[in-house]
Amino acid sequence: PTRGKFYVKAEDEKSHALWGNFRQEIRETELSQIDRSLYGAQLRYNSDGFTAFGERRLQLEGFAAEPGTAAAREEFRGTGGSLYFLKNQDITQGSERVRIEVRDKDSGLVLYSQDLVAGIDYDVNALQGRIILNQPLSSTADGSLLVRSGGSLSGNALYLVVGYEYSPGLDKLDDMAVGGRVAWWANDQVRVGFTGSQQEQTGSETQELAGVGLLLRQSEGTWLKMESAQSSGDGLEQLSSFDGGFGFSSSAVGTLSKARAERLEGAFALRDLGADSDGRGNFYIEQRDAGFSAPGRLTNRETQQAGVSLT
């Protein structure tokens, strides 16, 4: 798996170092995600120790690449059909990352996501830029409402999200992309993480994104997560389609100055709080400056969002 003339990979049961084609998916955070398919160097290290919950005590990964391709991210609202047309053609074989997201109908935040597997869940025509799902994708999912509005679609929105690399033309690209993440469990209850990336894009300013996070955990059902992130420069353009790819609207934001975002998220089980009940709940508070640019968090205006649920 290499677009160049050289490929090497050294690995053991838990870690590896390679030069060649690789996927860099860092989605453990909400505000500083990385999602690219690249050609270059990648390092991934996992320590021998485990927490009581089964996570590696220390996880480290980094990458440096001169991709030679351009990145794209496109979102398709479910149409009830199986065929979706990408904006670009001649996409890099095997570079696509396809998933389905259920988004809250009020806030637009992702409630659930499921990665799809090529050849099982979908087929792709890389030359023509087409995605064919094995099952039709409806426009809404059950919103679990006791009362539904008559004469309108009820439930949360379903989206097909596709990230991929493509050849933009005959020009040779020399853009650089570097980044990585480190996450360390101080003990079974406290995790500290840092994520950072710098990506050059032809025709736009270099985009920098960095984030730090802290997770405090009492049990699997009771925890508190805090994140802070900062971006500068133009973010990756994001295209949206509501008709399966016949028409697209563009969302691209960014600012040369630094824009920040903060998020506080928690979950709790009532039994952990001393109640004689199997109930559970969660909440979040998120604030983003105008111009903050990260995958899934393009922000044109200063934004504050908050939510809570209890079952």
Short mmCIF file of C-alpha atoms in Angstrom, two decimals:
data_model
loop_
_atom_site.label_atom_id
_atom_site.label_comp_id
_atom_site.label_asym_id
_atom_site.label_seq_id
_atom_site.Cartn_x
_atom_site.Cartn_y
_atom_site.Cartn_z
CA PRO A 1 0.00 0.00 0.00
CA THR A 2 2.12 2.88 -1.26
CA ARG A 3 1.81 5.68 -3.81
CA GLY A 4 5.58 6.06 -3.92
CA LYS A 5 8.45 3.76 -4.85
CA PHE A 6 9.19 2.71 -1.29
CA TYR A 7 7.28 1.01 1.53
CA VAL A 8 8.43 -0.18 4.93
CA LYS A 9 6.64 -1.15 8.13
CA ALA A 10 8.07 -2.39 11.41
CA GLU A 11 5.56 -3.56 14.00
CA ASP A 12 5.00 -5.68 17.04
CA GLU A 13 1.74 -6.70 18.66
CA LYS A 14 0.90 -3.20 19.89
CA SER A 15 2.97 -0.55 18.06
CA HIS A 16 4.33 0.22 14.60
CA ALA A 17 6.36 2.62 12.48
CA LEU A 18 5.79 2.86 8.72
CA TRP A 19 6.48 4.77 5.55
CA GLY A 20 3.75 4.37 2.95
CA ASN A 21 0.01 4.91 2.76
CA PHE A 22 -1.89 5.17 6.03
CA ARG A 23 -5.09 6.46 7.57
CA GLN A 24 -4.78 8.99 10.37
CA GLU A 25 -8.01 9.00 12.36
CA ILE A 26 -7.97 10.75 15.74
CA ARG A 27 -11.55 11.04 16.90
CA GLU A 28 -11.25 10.59 20.66
CA THR A 29 -11.82 14.34 21.05
CA GLU A 30 -14.71 16.55 19.96
CA LEU A 31 -12.87 19.80 19.22
CA SER A 32 -9.54 18.75 17.64
CA GLN A 33 -10.16 15.72 15.44
CA ILE A 34 -7.84 14.61 12.62
CA ASP A 35 -9.16 12.56 9.70
CA ARG A 36 -6.88 12.10 6.66
CA SER A 37 -5.60 9.36 4.33
CA LEU A 38 -1.97 10.19 3.60
CA TYR A 39 1.32 9.03 2.13
CA GLY A 40 4.32 9.54 4.40
CA ALA A 41 5.55 8.51 7.83
CA GLN A 42 3.42 7.32 10.76
CA LEU A 43 4.40 6.23 14.27
CA ARG A 44 2.05 4.57 16.76
CA TYR A 45 3.14 3.46 20.24
CA ASN A 46 1.10 1.71 22.93
CA SER A 47 2.58 0.94 26.34
CA ASP A 48 2.47 -2.48 27.98
CA GLY A 49 0.46 -1.35 31.03
CA PHE A 50 -3.34 -1.30 31.19
CA THR A 51 -5.88 0.48 33.36
CA ALA A 52 -8.50 -1.49 35.29
CA PHE A 53 -10.94 -0.64 32.45
CA GLY A 54 -8.70 -2.11 29.73
CA GLU A 55 -7.12 1.00 28.19
CA ARG A 56 -3.40 1.34 27.47
CA ARG A 57 -1.68 3.53 30.06
CA LEU A 58 0.15 5.53 27.38
CA GLN A 59 -0.81 6.00 23.73
CA LEU A 60 1.29 8.03 21.33
CA GLU A 61 0.86 8.56 17.61
CA GLY A 62 2.29 11.02 15.13
CA PHE A 63 2.56 11.54 11.39
CA ALA A 64 4.36 13.63 8.80
CA ALA A 65 3.38 13.54 5.15
CA GLU A 66 3.59 15.32 1.83
CA PRO A 67 0.36 13.86 0.50
CA GLY A 68 0.44 14.88 -3.17
CA THR A 69 -3.37 14.95 -3.06
CA ALA A 70 -6.06 17.33 -1.85
CA ALA A 71 -8.43 16.52 1.01
CA ALA A 72 -12.22 16.71 0.86
CA ARG A 73 -15.02 16.27 3.39
CA GLU A 74 -18.63 16.01 2.22
CA GLU A 75 -21.89 15.48 4.08
CA PHE A 76 -25.02 14.05 2.49
CA ARG A 77 -28.41 14.20 4.16
CA GLY A 78 -30.12 10.84 3.72
CA THR A 79 -32.40 10.80 0.68
CA GLY A 80 -34.04 7.40 1.10
CA GLY A 81 -31.81 6.08 -1.68
CA SER A 82 -28.47 4.28 -1.97
CA LEU A 83 -26.54 6.30 -4.60
CA TYR A 84 -24.52 9.41 -3.64
CA PHE A 85 -22.28 11.45 -5.96
CA LEU A 86 -19.06 12.98 -4.63
CA LYS A 87 -18.11 16.49 -5.69
CA ASN A 88 -14.76 15.39 -7.11
CA GLN A 89 -13.70 12.56 -9.38
CA ASP A 90 -10.46 10.59 -9.65
CA ILE A 91 -10.32 10.01 -5.91
CA THR A 92 -7.39 8.11 -4.45
CA GLN A 93 -8.15 4.40 -4.28
CA GLY A 94 -8.81 3.29 -0.71
CA SER A 95 -8.60 6.81 0.77
CA GLU A 96 -12.32 7.17 1.51
CA ARG A 97 -13.61 7.17 5.11
CA VAL A 98 -17.36 6.62 5.14
CA ARG A 99 -19.66 6.75 8.16
CA ILE A 100 -23.26 7.42 9.09
CA GLU A 101 -24.03 10.04 11.73
CA VAL A 102 -27.23 10.60 13.70
CA ARG A 103 -27.44 14.29 14.61
CA ASP A 104 -29.67 16.02 17.10
CA LYS A 105 -32.48 17.75 15.24
CA ASP A 106 -32.16 20.90 17.38
CA SER A 107 -28.43 21.39 18.03
CA GLY A 108 -26.93 19.52 15.05
CA LEU A 109 -24.43 17.75 17.31
CA VAL A 110 -23.55 14.12 16.61
CA LEU A 111 -25.42 11.70 18.87
CA TYR A 112 -24.15 8.47 17.30
CA SER A 113 -21.83 7.50 14.45
CA GLN A 114 -21.09 4.21 12.72
CA ASP A 115 -18.15 3.59 10.39
CA LEU A 116 -18.98 1.69 7.21
CA VAL A 117 -16.82 -1.05 5.68
CA ALA A 118 -15.97 -1.05 1.97
CA GLY A 119 -17.31 -4.08 0.11
CA ILE A 120 -19.73 -4.92 2.92
CA ASP A 121 -21.65 -1.73 3.66
CA TYR A 122 -20.87 0.21 0.47
CA ASP A 123 -19.07 0.13 -2.89
CA VAL A 124 -17.14 3.05 -4.36
CA ASN A 125 -16.34 4.00 -7.95
CA ALA A 126 -13.10 5.93 -7.46
CA LEU A 127 -12.81 7.15 -11.05
CA GLN A 128 -16.35 8.57 -11.27
CA GLY A 129 -16.65 9.55 -7.60
CA ARG A 130 -19.75 7.57 -6.58
CA ILE A 131 -20.75 5.86 -3.34
CA ILE A 132 -23.35 3.07 -3.49
CA LEU A 133 -24.71 1.89 -0.13
CA ASN A 134 -25.88 -1.68 0.26
CA GLN A 135 -28.93 -0.38 2.17
CA PRO A 136 -30.89 2.84 1.48
CA LEU A 137 -30.30 5.70 3.93
CA SER A 138 -33.42 7.45 5.18
CA SER A 139 -33.46 11.14 6.08
CA THR A 140 -34.39 10.74 9.76
CA ALA A 141 -33.93 8.34 12.64
CA ASP A 142 -36.32 7.75 15.52
CA GLY A 143 -36.17 10.71 17.86
CA SER A 144 -37.82 8.76 20.73
CA LEU A 145 -40.43 11.47 21.21
CA LEU A 146 -43.65 10.65 23.06
CA VAL A 147 -45.60 13.02 20.80
CA ARG A 148 -44.80 13.46 17.12
CA SER A 149 -45.61 16.53 15.05
CA GLY A 150 -48.28 15.83 12.49
CA GLY A 151 -47.54 16.49 8.83
CA SER A 152 -43.76 16.73 9.28
CA LEU A 153 -40.75 14.46 9.51
CA SER A 154 -40.05 13.61 13.13
CA GLY A 155 -36.78 12.38 14.56
CA ASN A 156 -33.09 13.15 14.35
CA ALA A 157 -31.30 13.78 11.07
CA LEU A 158 -29.28 11.05 9.32
CA TYR A 159 -26.14 12.03 7.41
CA LEU A 160 -23.65 10.16 5.26
CA VAL A 161 -20.20 11.68 5.93
CA VAL A 162 -17.40 10.96 3.43
CA GLY A 163 -13.79 12.09 3.74
CA TYR A 164 -11.35 11.30 0.94
CA GLU A 165 -8.28 12.39 -1.02
CA TYR A 166 -8.35 13.27 -4.71
CA SER A 167 -6.10 14.49 -7.53
CA PRO A 168 -7.01 18.15 -8.19
CA GLY A 169 -5.34 18.32 -11.60
CA LEU A 170 -1.99 18.06 -13.32
CA ASP A 171 -0.17 20.35 -10.91
CA LYS A 172 2.19 18.69 -8.45
CA LEU A 173 1.22 19.40 -4.83
CA ASP A 174 3.95 19.90 -2.21
CA ASP A 175 1.76 20.67 0.80
CA MET A 176 2.85 19.29 4.17
CA ALA A 177 0.73 17.75 6.92
CA VAL A 178 2.07 16.95 10.40
CA GLY A 179 0.42 16.18 13.71
CA GLY A 180 -0.31 13.64 16.39
CA ARG A 181 -1.78 12.85 19.78
CA VAL A 182 -0.57 11.66 23.17
CA ALA A 183 -2.90 10.32 25.90
CA TRP A 184 -1.72 9.25 29.35
CA TRP A 185 -3.66 7.65 32.19
CA ALA A 186 -2.13 8.88 35.46
CA ASN A 187 -4.24 6.26 37.24
CA ASP A 188 -7.53 4.45 36.59
CA GLN A 189 -9.51 7.68 37.09
CA VAL A 190 -7.51 10.48 35.41
CA ARG A 191 -6.47 10.81 31.74
CA VAL A 192 -4.64 13.73 30.15
CA GLY A 193 -4.45 14.14 26.37
CA PHE A 194 -3.00 16.53 23.81
CA THR A 195 -3.74 16.67 20.07
CA GLY A 196 -2.14 18.93 17.46
CA SER A 197 -1.89 19.26 13.68
CA GLN A 198 -0.60 21.64 11.03
CA GLN A 199 -1.82 21.26 7.47
CA GLU A 200 -0.84 23.28 4.43
CA GLN A 201 -3.43 23.68 1.70
CA THR A 202 -2.83 25.00 -1.80
CA GLY A 203 -4.28 28.46 -2.27
CA SER A 204 -5.00 29.10 1.42
CA GLU A 205 -3.25 29.82 4.68
CA THR A 206 -1.70 27.04 6.75
CA GLN A 207 -4.22 25.68 9.23
CA GLU A 208 -3.13 24.94 12.77
CA LEU A 209 -5.27 23.12 15.32
CA ALA A 210 -4.33 22.14 18.87
CA GLY A 211 -6.33 20.83 21.80
CA VAL A 212 -5.90 19.56 25.34
CA GLY A 213 -8.30 17.40 27.32
CA LEU A 214 -8.81 16.04 30.83
CA LEU A 215 -11.00 13.06 31.72
CA LEU A 216 -12.04 12.32 35.31
CA ARG A 217 -13.76 8.94 35.76
CA GLN A 218 -15.47 7.28 38.69
CA SER A 219 -16.96 4.36 36.76
CA GLU A 220 -17.88 3.45 33.20
CA GLY A 221 -21.15 5.35 33.59
CA THR A 222 -19.96 8.33 35.65
CA TRP A 223 -17.29 10.65 34.26
CA LEU A 224 -16.43 14.27 33.49
CA LYS A 225 -14.54 15.40 30.37
CA MET A 226 -13.07 18.87 29.76
CA GLU A 227 -11.62 20.04 26.44
CA SER A 228 -10.02 23.23 25.18
CA ALA A 229 -8.86 23.83 21.59
CA GLN A 230 -7.45 26.60 19.44
CA SER A 231 -7.34 27.01 15.66
CA SER A 232 -5.86 29.50 13.23
CA GLY A 233 -5.92 29.70 9.44
CA ASP A 234 -8.45 28.42 6.93
CA GLY A 235 -10.03 25.09 7.74
CA LEU A 236 -10.76 22.31 5.31
CA GLU A 237 -13.72 23.23 3.11
CA GLN A 238 -16.82 21.23 3.99
CA LEU A 239 -19.52 20.59 1.40
CA SER A 240 -23.12 19.64 2.17
CA SER A 241 -25.76 18.14 -0.10
CA PHE A 242 -29.44 17.48 0.45
CA ASP A 243 -30.11 15.79 -2.92
CA GLY A 244 -27.53 13.00 -3.04
CA GLY A 245 -24.73 15.04 -4.60
CA PHE A 246 -26.44 16.86 -7.49
CA GLY A 247 -25.96 20.17 -5.69
CA PHE A 248 -23.62 21.28 -2.90
CA SER A 249 -23.42 24.18 -0.50
CA SER A 250 -20.03 25.19 0.84
CA SER A 251 -18.97 25.84 4.43
CA ALA A 252 -15.43 27.13 4.85
CA VAL A 253 -14.43 29.32 7.78
CA GLY A 254 -11.21 30.37 9.37
CA THR A 255 -9.32 33.36 10.66
CA LEU A 256 -5.67 34.36 10.67
CA SER A 257 -6.06 35.24 14.34
CA LYS A 258 -6.52 32.50 16.90
CA ALA A 259 -10.03 31.25 17.69
CA ARG A 260 -10.78 29.16 20.76
CA ALA A 261 -13.35 26.58 21.79
CA GLU A 262 -14.14 24.95 25.14
CA ARG A 263 -16.36 22.01 26.01
CA LEU A 264 -17.47 20.47 29.31
CA GLU A 265 -19.22 17.11 29.09
CA GLY A 266 -20.31 14.64 31.74
CA ALA A 267 -22.34 11.51 32.36
CA PHE A 268 -23.61 9.98 35.56
CA ALA A 269 -25.33 6.82 36.79
CA LEU A 270 -27.78 7.47 39.60
CA ARG A 271 -26.50 4.46 41.56
CA ASP A 272 -23.02 6.04 41.60
CA LEU A 273 -24.61 9.10 43.19
CA GLY A 274 -26.22 7.03 45.94
CA ALA A 275 -29.72 6.70 44.48
CA ASP A 276 -31.63 3.39 44.54
CA SER A 277 -32.35 3.53 40.80
CA ASP A 278 -30.93 2.40 37.46
CA GLY A 279 -31.35 5.85 35.90
CA ARG A 280 -28.60 7.70 34.07
CA GLY A 281 -28.02 11.14 32.64
CA ASN A 282 -25.58 13.32 30.74
CA PHE A 283 -24.96 16.97 29.97
CA TYR A 284 -22.69 19.22 27.92
CA ILE A 285 -21.74 22.90 27.61
CA GLU A 286 -19.81 24.09 24.55
CA GLN A 287 -18.55 27.52 23.50
CA ARG A 288 -16.81 28.38 20.20
CA ASP A 289 -15.38 31.68 18.95
CA ALA A 290 -16.24 32.99 15.50
CA GLY A 291 -13.73 31.58 13.01
CA PHE A 292 -12.98 28.39 14.95
CA SER A 293 -12.27 25.69 12.38
CA ALA A 294 -12.12 21.95 13.10
CA PRO A 295 -13.71 18.87 11.48
CA GLY A 296 -17.40 18.92 12.35
CA ARG A 297 -17.04 22.27 14.18
CA LEU A 298 -16.89 24.99 11.51
CA THR A 299 -18.07 28.15 13.28
CA ASN A 300 -19.06 31.32 11.41
CA ARG A 301 -20.42 33.15 14.45
CA GLU A 302 -19.69 32.99 18.15
CA THR A 303 -21.69 30.01 19.40
CA GLN A 304 -22.79 28.67 22.76
CA GLN A 305 -24.62 25.36 23.10
CA ALA A 306 -25.81 23.37 26.13
CA GLY A 307 -27.91 20.28 26.67
CA VAL A 308 -28.98 17.79 29.33
CA SER A 309 -30.86 14.48 29.37
CA LEU A 310 -32.07 12.14 32.08
CA THR A 311 -33.41 8.63 31.73
#
